[in-house]
């Protein structure tokens, strides 16, 4: 049995508010409204430590927006909390590696680890320690003192390289370990397959390693350049120490010594998934950024520009911190994967070159189609278009659209074929300017059973890109409980994805395809039991599964993915009106939702999923399938409940402290949900261009667009005034509290009037 009480998070939120009031944040106030804060430099409101505690799984080290390098300290090597390499509860410091995942539930990467230390070294790998009182994390900059050697270590990044600056005690010999044996989540199967290292000259070390884990085939080359000469070095290969200038094996580490240093040691490191020449080229691509301080300034200026894509005002510094930290987290993944010359390793493990379209890695599509991509289509329409074309190109190289692509690998992680939701959203928003019919063809291919792909990848993670659930969906019209695991979640998700394909086909004039897929999009009806009003598993003979319990969760083994029937029954974002009809009407829908949010938070089952977090009743905000549910009240007899629920979620489950993200951040999805809802908008159904008005946290927002800006003004906003009274678009009152994507255009103004009355 597992019980999560949301009151705990309310206490955390109160503590956070108390902390915020004492932080003394620099601010400028408006002459017209002394209480309203005007943001000039938004970086002061970003805290990279948010999400590093609890189960947020973010990392605190520097990176650039969607950059190739994520340079961060590694403090945790094993298990779930090692997913990003860093956990706020730790005191151990293994070193600084150059690639990391942001907020995932599985770990990988952690490539090319450096650890500065002093004194003599032997065959035993040194391990450092740290404390938070000697640690500082800012946008584009990280600093920590590595103990017990008292080495002040600073990190920053360019687009393609990591930069280190180490201040050693002047009385001790300075050493740096370059570790290619370093692995995150080795107990989850991540391992080094092969590695090699070479001392090129007294300033340069280069090498290669290939790992196999979440990404089954992941080679990486690196070039590391010091600004002071290496006086001596030792190479350790598979436990054997040797005096050589090159070596190869499985686990390879170099220990370099620089003697006693009067000034800091600067290090530059670049990587490539293509070859050694690519790593060297990437290192030289930004040679104009010469000094460490130059790089920090460049990174922070770039981030400040990026984060002012949305400028908000608020009287509450907690809102400002939550908002800009969340916006920061939305711009980490996907990460650049191609080299500076346009070369990259494709889904077919071949080297390709494209100088016009960049290749990206870490597409967490099952998570991010829900809020992250709808946000990006507003603030990054050009990148949003490029990401669609990138996904299409990946399907051409590998055979199918990916659903969780990592470093040129199909990981097969999560449910169905979520890439089609992003393709459909882009097509329906008019972002696509070429090959729309080829995008539709790719979506259709991924939605149908492809036995050749399944057999080709059988026994690997990639097999689950074409799982047997698709076979049964196509053959029987539903996914049977007695033939597969997680049948209901797959069935509900694939019904939505098929609806997305229908919407795309409709937009492109493919009426027959649209009609077929609209019908497939109604497959959610197969899992709904009208007697108990819940979705449940059905056997291949049409009978219901036994011993139904809506609170029961059986992680990876039951009918539901990372949840239970309470959390999955409302997953039909494309058919909420039909769901209301199935329940008995608008009042019945309101009653069902009220029960969801007010029932006990007890989760039953000895193998309950750890992903069920952020509970209000049985609503689980810490995991993505629930994220649209508050807006379902808009289809009931009590639409004002949307504002009540959103108010509770945003105040309880988003706080500017390390534990301030209630579940896995998941490559920007948790944060994108906050960003959109804080400005009062949410696209409940990607593929449908409607953004619903929720419960804004801000006083005003200005969204920068290509030809100007779109403004949101929130009138009479306060803790008490949390209900939407009326909404005006360019002075005209909206009959329904929603706008279209095309309404978000330069020169337009959205006015949201708040009230204490429901």
mmCIF file of C-alpha atoms in Angstrom, residues 323-620:
data_model
loop_
_atom_site.group_PDB
_atom_site.id
_atom_site.type_symbol
_atom_site.label_atom_id
_atom_site.label_comp_id
_atom_site.label_asym_id
_atom_site.label_seq_id
_atom_site.Cartn_x
_atom_site.Cartn_y
_atom_site.Cartn_z
ATOM 1 C CA UNK A 323 7.683 30.912 -13.947
ATOM 2 C CA UNK A 324 11.183 31.701 -15.167
ATOM 3 C CA UNK A 325 12.703 28.571 -13.667
ATOM 4 C CA UNK A 326 10.008 26.568 -15.436
ATOM 5 C CA UNK A 327 10.610 28.412 -18.711
ATOM 6 C CA UNK A 328 14.337 27.656 -18.320
ATOM 7 C CA UNK A 329 13.597 23.959 -17.898
ATOM 8 C CA UNK A 330 11.498 23.915 -21.084
ATOM 9 C CA UNK A 331 14.529 24.972 -23.133
ATOM 10 C CA UNK A 332 16.993 22.218 -22.239
ATOM 11 C CA UNK A 333 15.648 19.268 -24.243
ATOM 12 C CA UNK A 334 15.695 18.174 -26.970
ATOM 13 C CA UNK A 335 19.445 18.697 -27.173
ATOM 14 C CA UNK A 336 21.556 19.376 -30.245
ATOM 15 C CA UNK A 337 23.119 16.141 -31.511
ATOM 16 C CA UNK A 338 24.696 17.095 -34.835
ATOM 17 C CA UNK A 339 28.206 18.515 -35.108
ATOM 18 C CA UNK A 340 29.121 22.052 -36.114
ATOM 19 C CA UNK A 341 29.571 20.935 -39.751
ATOM 20 C CA UNK A 342 26.092 19.362 -39.858
ATOM 21 C CA UNK A 343 27.180 15.720 -39.559
ATOM 22 C CA UNK A 344 25.359 13.377 -37.197
ATOM 23 C CA UNK A 345 24.861 9.689 -36.465
ATOM 24 C CA UNK A 346 21.441 8.666 -37.729
ATOM 25 C CA UNK A 347 18.845 6.190 -36.576
ATOM 26 C CA UNK A 348 20.435 3.689 -38.990
ATOM 27 C CA UNK A 349 23.854 4.154 -37.279
ATOM 28 C CA UNK A 350 25.163 5.730 -40.476
ATOM 29 C CA UNK A 351 26.782 9.161 -40.683
ATOM 30 C CA UNK A 352 24.628 11.778 -42.401
ATOM 31 C CA UNK A 353 25.144 15.450 -43.106
ATOM 32 C CA UNK A 354 22.546 18.188 -43.203
ATOM 33 C CA UNK A 355 23.689 21.787 -43.037
ATOM 34 C CA UNK A 356 20.122 23.150 -43.143
ATOM 35 C CA UNK A 357 18.351 21.029 -40.529
ATOM 36 C CA UNK A 358 19.964 20.235 -37.173
ATOM 37 C CA UNK A 359 19.638 16.828 -35.550
ATOM 38 C CA UNK A 360 18.424 16.733 -31.954
ATOM 39 C CA UNK A 361 18.393 14.071 -29.251
ATOM 40 C CA UNK A 362 16.188 13.224 -26.247
ATOM 41 C CA UNK A 363 12.703 13.544 -27.694
ATOM 42 C CA UNK A 364 10.539 12.594 -24.716
ATOM 43 C CA UNK A 365 7.446 12.623 -26.905
ATOM 44 C CA UNK A 366 4.974 10.766 -24.677
ATOM 45 C CA UNK A 367 5.538 13.416 -22.036
ATOM 46 C CA UNK A 368 6.050 16.531 -24.107
ATOM 47 C CA UNK A 369 3.253 16.424 -26.695
ATOM 48 C CA UNK A 370 0.839 17.480 -23.945
ATOM 49 C CA UNK A 371 2.051 20.953 -22.936
ATOM 50 C CA UNK A 372 5.678 21.408 -23.997
ATOM 51 C CA UNK A 373 5.039 21.291 -27.734
ATOM 52 C CA UNK A 374 1.922 23.510 -27.573
ATOM 53 C CA UNK A 375 4.048 26.049 -25.678
ATOM 54 C CA UNK A 376 6.883 25.816 -28.198
ATOM 55 C CA UNK A 377 4.510 26.431 -31.110
ATOM 56 C CA UNK A 378 3.808 29.815 -29.540
ATOM 57 C CA UNK A 379 7.271 30.940 -28.431
ATOM 58 C CA UNK A 380 9.481 28.926 -30.818
ATOM 59 C CA UNK A 381 7.480 28.298 -34.008
ATOM 60 C CA UNK A 382 10.576 27.939 -36.210
ATOM 61 C CA UNK A 383 12.198 25.360 -33.960
ATOM 62 C CA UNK A 384 8.822 23.650 -33.594
ATOM 63 C CA UNK A 385 8.712 23.228 -37.354
ATOM 64 C CA UNK A 386 12.313 22.000 -37.479
ATOM 65 C CA UNK A 387 11.648 19.426 -34.770
ATOM 66 C CA UNK A 388 8.796 17.975 -36.835
ATOM 67 C CA UNK A 389 11.032 17.673 -39.875
ATOM 68 C CA UNK A 390 13.764 16.177 -37.692
ATOM 69 C CA UNK A 391 11.348 13.527 -36.407
ATOM 70 C CA UNK A 392 10.288 12.786 -39.975
ATOM 71 C CA UNK A 393 13.901 12.422 -41.096
ATOM 72 C CA UNK A 394 14.515 10.029 -38.216
ATOM 73 C CA UNK A 395 11.625 7.900 -39.438
ATOM 74 C CA UNK A 396 13.207 7.767 -42.880
ATOM 75 C CA UNK A 397 16.514 6.584 -41.445
ATOM 76 C CA UNK A 398 15.133 4.076 -38.957
ATOM 77 C CA UNK A 399 11.831 2.986 -40.451
ATOM 78 C CA UNK A 400 9.312 4.492 -38.011
ATOM 79 C CA UNK A 401 8.670 7.663 -36.070
ATOM 80 C CA UNK A 402 10.411 7.504 -32.667
ATOM 81 C CA UNK A 403 8.576 7.845 -29.379
ATOM 82 C CA UNK A 404 11.569 8.326 -27.042
ATOM 83 C CA UNK A 405 14.626 8.859 -29.214
ATOM 84 C CA UNK A 406 18.030 9.129 -27.560
ATOM 85 C CA UNK A 407 21.335 9.683 -29.370
ATOM 86 C CA UNK A 408 20.296 7.981 -32.601
ATOM 87 C CA UNK A 409 18.549 5.114 -30.822
ATOM 88 C CA UNK A 410 14.977 3.913 -30.638
ATOM 89 C CA UNK A 411 14.521 3.316 -26.911
ATOM 90 C CA UNK A 412 10.921 2.128 -27.315
ATOM 91 C CA UNK A 413 10.009 3.823 -24.047
ATOM 92 C CA UNK A 414 6.409 4.657 -23.100
ATOM 93 C CA UNK A 415 3.147 4.200 -24.956
ATOM 94 C CA UNK A 416 1.900 4.066 -28.527
ATOM 95 C CA UNK A 417 3.098 6.463 -31.233
ATOM 96 C CA UNK A 418 2.982 9.958 -29.643
ATOM 97 C CA UNK A 419 5.028 11.614 -32.400
ATOM 98 C CA UNK A 420 1.819 11.787 -34.443
ATOM 99 C CA UNK A 421 0.316 14.185 -31.870
ATOM 100 C CA UNK A 422 3.158 16.612 -32.532
ATOM 101 C CA UNK A 423 2.951 16.170 -36.301
ATOM 102 C CA UNK A 424 -0.801 16.726 -36.217
ATOM 103 C CA UNK A 425 -0.508 19.799 -34.026
ATOM 104 C CA UNK A 426 2.077 21.336 -36.352
ATOM 105 C CA UNK A 427 0.037 20.630 -39.483
ATOM 106 C CA UNK A 428 -3.192 21.976 -38.015
ATOM 107 C CA UNK A 429 -1.457 25.142 -36.824
ATOM 108 C CA UNK A 430 -0.042 25.852 -40.270
ATOM 109 C CA UNK A 431 3.578 25.495 -39.208
ATOM 110 C CA UNK A 432 4.443 23.057 -41.989
ATOM 111 C CA UNK A 433 5.563 24.562 -45.289
ATOM 112 C CA UNK A 434 6.588 21.375 -47.158
ATOM 113 C CA UNK A 435 5.990 17.600 -47.376
ATOM 114 C CA UNK A 436 2.776 17.560 -45.307
ATOM 115 C CA UNK A 437 1.549 14.429 -47.095
ATOM 116 C CA UNK A 438 4.808 12.643 -46.310
ATOM 117 C CA UNK A 439 4.283 13.514 -42.662
ATOM 118 C CA UNK A 440 0.841 11.943 -42.885
ATOM 119 C CA UNK A 441 2.331 8.832 -44.497
ATOM 120 C CA UNK A 442 4.872 8.537 -41.665
ATOM 121 C CA UNK A 443 2.098 8.867 -39.096
ATOM 122 C CA UNK A 444 -0.008 6.209 -40.813
ATOM 123 C CA UNK A 445 2.935 3.807 -40.984
ATOM 124 C CA UNK A 446 3.637 4.145 -37.268
ATOM 125 C CA UNK A 447 -0.019 3.537 -36.407
ATOM 126 C CA UNK A 448 -0.274 0.191 -38.221
ATOM 127 C CA UNK A 449 1.249 -3.177 -37.413
ATOM 128 C CA UNK A 450 4.678 -3.512 -39.078
ATOM 129 C CA UNK A 451 5.831 -7.111 -38.518
ATOM 130 C CA UNK A 452 9.158 -6.580 -40.313
ATOM 131 C CA UNK A 453 10.189 -3.791 -37.957
ATOM 132 C CA UNK A 454 9.009 -5.804 -34.956
ATOM 133 C CA UNK A 455 10.996 -8.879 -35.986
ATOM 134 C CA UNK A 456 14.094 -6.885 -36.949
ATOM 135 C CA UNK A 457 14.315 -5.367 -33.477
ATOM 136 C CA UNK A 458 12.935 -8.280 -31.469
ATOM 137 C CA UNK A 459 14.640 -8.612 -28.104
ATOM 138 C CA UNK A 460 15.825 -4.984 -28.053
ATOM 139 C CA UNK A 461 14.315 -1.805 -26.680
ATOM 140 C CA UNK A 462 13.518 -0.727 -30.234
ATOM 141 C CA UNK A 463 11.015 -3.581 -30.494
ATOM 142 C CA UNK A 464 8.605 -1.532 -28.386
ATOM 143 C CA UNK A 465 8.410 1.156 -31.075
ATOM 144 C CA UNK A 466 6.168 -1.387 -32.801
ATOM 145 C CA UNK A 467 4.711 -3.291 -29.825
ATOM 146 C CA UNK A 468 2.136 -6.065 -30.026
ATOM 147 C CA UNK A 469 -0.505 -3.711 -28.626
ATOM 148 C CA UNK A 470 -0.623 -2.131 -32.091
ATOM 149 C CA UNK A 471 -1.169 -5.553 -33.652
ATOM 150 C CA UNK A 472 -4.164 -6.257 -31.428
ATOM 151 C CA UNK A 473 -5.545 -2.760 -31.896
ATOM 152 C CA UNK A 474 -5.516 -3.285 -35.649
ATOM 153 C CA UNK A 475 -6.732 -6.902 -35.587
ATOM 154 C CA UNK A 476 -9.403 -6.766 -32.872
ATOM 155 C CA UNK A 477 -10.230 -3.075 -32.508
ATOM 156 C CA UNK A 478 -9.031 -3.063 -28.900
ATOM 157 C CA UNK A 479 -6.059 -4.217 -26.823
ATOM 158 C CA UNK A 480 -6.964 -7.336 -24.817
ATOM 159 C CA UNK A 481 -6.006 -7.727 -21.184
ATOM 160 C CA UNK A 482 -5.171 -11.418 -21.503
ATOM 161 C CA UNK A 483 -2.738 -10.915 -24.408
ATOM 162 C CA UNK A 484 -0.660 -7.903 -23.365
ATOM 163 C CA UNK A 485 0.330 -5.792 -20.396
ATOM 164 C CA UNK A 486 -0.774 -2.176 -19.898
ATOM 165 C CA UNK A 487 -3.660 -2.835 -22.272
ATOM 166 C CA UNK A 488 -5.991 -0.030 -21.207
ATOM 167 C CA UNK A 489 -3.373 2.708 -21.268
ATOM 168 C CA UNK A 490 -2.213 1.631 -24.723
ATOM 169 C CA UNK A 491 -5.793 1.446 -25.951
ATOM 170 C CA UNK A 492 -6.754 4.888 -24.700
ATOM 171 C CA UNK A 493 -3.566 6.570 -25.907
ATOM 172 C CA UNK A 494 -3.744 4.982 -29.353
ATOM 173 C CA UNK A 495 -7.358 6.076 -29.718
ATOM 174 C CA UNK A 496 -6.223 9.656 -29.164
ATOM 175 C CA UNK A 497 -3.268 9.271 -31.551
ATOM 176 C CA UNK A 498 -5.568 7.874 -34.248
ATOM 177 C CA UNK A 499 -7.819 10.909 -33.758
ATOM 178 C CA UNK A 500 -4.699 13.088 -34.240
ATOM 179 C CA UNK A 501 -4.028 11.326 -37.536
ATOM 180 C CA UNK A 502 -7.643 11.942 -38.537
ATOM 181 C CA UNK A 503 -7.251 15.654 -37.802
ATOM 182 C CA UNK A 504 -4.077 15.792 -39.878
ATOM 183 C CA UNK A 505 -5.725 13.919 -42.763
ATOM 184 C CA UNK A 506 -8.745 16.222 -42.551
ATOM 185 C CA UNK A 507 -6.514 19.295 -42.790
ATOM 186 C CA UNK A 508 -4.789 17.833 -45.854
ATOM 187 C CA UNK A 509 -8.016 16.894 -47.635
ATOM 188 C CA UNK A 510 -7.561 13.126 -47.243
ATOM 189 C CA UNK A 511 -11.211 12.579 -46.349
ATOM 190 C CA UNK A 512 -11.296 8.773 -46.520
ATOM 191 C CA UNK A 513 -8.298 8.451 -44.215
ATOM 192 C CA UNK A 514 -9.833 11.021 -41.882
ATOM 193 C CA UNK A 515 -13.103 9.132 -41.709
ATOM 194 C CA UNK A 516 -11.338 5.834 -40.997
ATOM 195 C CA UNK A 517 -9.182 7.308 -38.252
ATOM 196 C CA UNK A 518 -11.960 9.300 -36.615
ATOM 197 C CA UNK A 519 -13.674 5.940 -36.177
ATOM 198 C CA UNK A 520 -10.498 4.419 -34.729
ATOM 199 C CA UNK A 521 -10.339 7.384 -32.391
ATOM 200 C CA UNK A 522 -13.518 6.126 -30.705
ATOM 201 C CA UNK A 523 -11.833 2.936 -29.451
ATOM 202 C CA UNK A 524 -11.921 4.347 -25.897
ATOM 203 C CA UNK A 525 -15.493 3.058 -25.763
ATOM 204 C CA UNK A 526 -14.135 -0.498 -25.689
ATOM 205 C CA UNK A 527 -12.659 0.002 -22.219
ATOM 206 C CA UNK A 528 -15.499 1.885 -20.533
ATOM 207 C CA UNK A 529 -17.673 -0.119 -18.157
ATOM 208 C CA UNK A 530 -21.006 1.763 -17.944
ATOM 209 C CA UNK A 531 -21.976 0.011 -14.722
ATOM 210 C CA UNK A 532 -19.010 1.214 -12.671
ATOM 211 C CA UNK A 533 -18.144 4.321 -14.769
ATOM 212 C CA UNK A 534 -14.453 3.457 -15.100
ATOM 213 C CA UNK A 535 -12.096 2.304 -17.822
ATOM 214 C CA UNK A 536 -10.962 -1.275 -17.244
ATOM 215 C CA UNK A 537 -9.264 -4.185 -18.940
ATOM 216 C CA UNK A 538 -11.167 -6.434 -21.325
ATOM 217 C CA UNK A 539 -10.231 -9.987 -22.271
ATOM 218 C CA UNK A 540 -9.974 -11.127 -25.881
ATOM 219 C CA UNK A 541 -13.376 -12.849 -25.576
ATOM 220 C CA UNK A 542 -14.979 -9.539 -24.608
ATOM 221 C CA UNK A 543 -15.352 -10.270 -20.897
ATOM 222 C CA UNK A 544 -14.145 -7.826 -18.267
ATOM 223 C CA UNK A 545 -11.068 -8.617 -16.208
ATOM 224 C CA UNK A 546 -11.606 -9.872 -12.678
ATOM 225 C CA UNK A 547 -11.087 -8.151 -9.330
ATOM 226 C CA UNK A 548 -11.354 -4.588 -10.597
ATOM 227 C CA UNK A 549 -10.149 -1.913 -8.159
ATOM 228 C CA UNK A 550 -9.766 1.678 -9.457
ATOM 229 C CA UNK A 551 -7.083 2.430 -6.837
ATOM 230 C CA UNK A 552 -4.923 -0.553 -7.734
ATOM 231 C CA UNK A 553 -1.572 -0.038 -9.464
ATOM 232 C CA UNK A 554 0.796 -2.770 -10.632
ATOM 233 C CA UNK A 555 3.837 -1.101 -12.173
ATOM 234 C CA UNK A 556 4.761 -2.507 -15.628
ATOM 235 C CA UNK A 557 2.579 -5.570 -15.020
ATOM 236 C CA UNK A 558 -1.009 -4.329 -14.831
ATOM 237 C CA UNK A 559 -3.526 -2.733 -17.188
ATOM 238 C CA UNK A 560 -2.324 0.838 -16.646
ATOM 239 C CA UNK A 561 0.955 2.649 -17.294
ATOM 240 C CA UNK A 562 2.344 4.356 -14.194
ATOM 241 C CA UNK A 563 -1.092 4.732 -12.682
ATOM 242 C CA UNK A 564 -4.502 3.225 -12.017
ATOM 243 C CA UNK A 565 -8.010 3.430 -13.407
ATOM 244 C CA UNK A 566 -8.768 6.645 -11.531
ATOM 245 C CA UNK A 567 -5.924 8.378 -13.350
ATOM 246 C CA UNK A 568 -6.496 6.781 -16.748
ATOM 247 C CA UNK A 569 -10.297 6.753 -17.067
ATOM 248 C CA UNK A 570 -10.386 10.459 -18.089
ATOM 249 C CA UNK A 571 -7.738 10.040 -20.787
ATOM 250 C CA UNK A 572 -9.864 10.947 -23.777
ATOM 251 C CA UNK A 573 -8.880 14.591 -24.296
ATOM 252 C CA UNK A 574 -10.329 14.467 -27.825
ATOM 253 C CA UNK A 575 -13.761 13.219 -26.705
ATOM 254 C CA UNK A 576 -14.702 14.890 -23.430
ATOM 255 C CA UNK A 577 -18.270 15.593 -24.527
ATOM 256 C CA UNK A 578 -18.672 11.935 -25.398
ATOM 257 C CA UNK A 579 -17.224 10.984 -22.007
ATOM 258 C CA UNK A 580 -19.850 13.198 -20.354
ATOM 259 C CA UNK A 581 -22.556 11.439 -22.360
ATOM 260 C CA UNK A 582 -21.196 8.037 -21.355
ATOM 261 C CA UNK A 583 -21.334 9.095 -17.712
ATOM 262 C CA UNK A 584 -24.863 10.507 -17.993
ATOM 263 C CA UNK A 585 -24.444 14.188 -18.883
ATOM 264 C CA UNK A 586 -22.714 17.359 -17.726
ATOM 265 C CA UNK A 587 -23.704 16.959 -14.094
ATOM 266 C CA UNK A 588 -22.527 13.355 -14.075
ATOM 267 C CA UNK A 589 -19.171 14.479 -15.498
ATOM 268 C CA UNK A 590 -18.855 17.110 -12.776
ATOM 269 C CA UNK A 591 -19.720 14.547 -10.119
ATOM 270 C CA UNK A 592 -17.160 12.067 -11.489
ATOM 271 C CA UNK A 593 -14.426 14.706 -11.517
ATOM 272 C CA UNK A 594 -15.330 15.903 -8.025
ATOM 273 C CA UNK A 595 -14.988 12.353 -6.794
ATOM 274 C CA UNK A 596 -11.591 12.083 -8.508
ATOM 275 C CA UNK A 597 -10.277 15.186 -6.742
ATOM 276 C CA UNK A 598 -11.811 14.563 -3.315
ATOM 277 C CA UNK A 599 -11.570 10.819 -2.748
ATOM 278 C CA UNK A 600 -8.823 9.311 -0.598
ATOM 279 C CA UNK A 601 -5.288 9.485 -2.006
ATOM 280 C CA UNK A 602 -4.603 5.895 -1.040
ATOM 281 C CA UNK A 603 -2.929 3.880 -3.798
ATOM 282 C CA UNK A 604 -3.295 0.135 -3.422
ATOM 283 C CA UNK A 605 -0.976 -2.597 -4.597
ATOM 284 C CA UNK A 606 2.351 -3.996 -3.409
ATOM 285 C CA UNK A 607 3.935 -3.030 -6.735
ATOM 286 C CA UNK A 608 2.330 0.409 -7.091
ATOM 287 C CA UNK A 609 4.067 2.780 -9.467
ATOM 288 C CA UNK A 610 6.429 5.295 -7.870
ATOM 289 C CA UNK A 611 5.401 7.731 -10.614
ATOM 290 C CA UNK A 612 2.044 8.335 -8.940
ATOM 291 C CA UNK A 613 2.925 11.596 -7.189
ATOM 292 C CA UNK A 614 1.360 14.990 -6.631
ATOM 293 C CA UNK A 615 -1.970 13.601 -5.527
ATOM 294 C CA UNK A 616 -5.142 15.595 -4.963
ATOM 295 C CA UNK A 617 -7.576 12.813 -4.287
ATOM 296 C CA UNK A 618 -6.640 10.372 -7.042
ATOM 297 C CA UNK A 619 -5.601 13.088 -9.502
ATOM 298 C CA UNK A 620 -1.826 12.649 -9.947
#
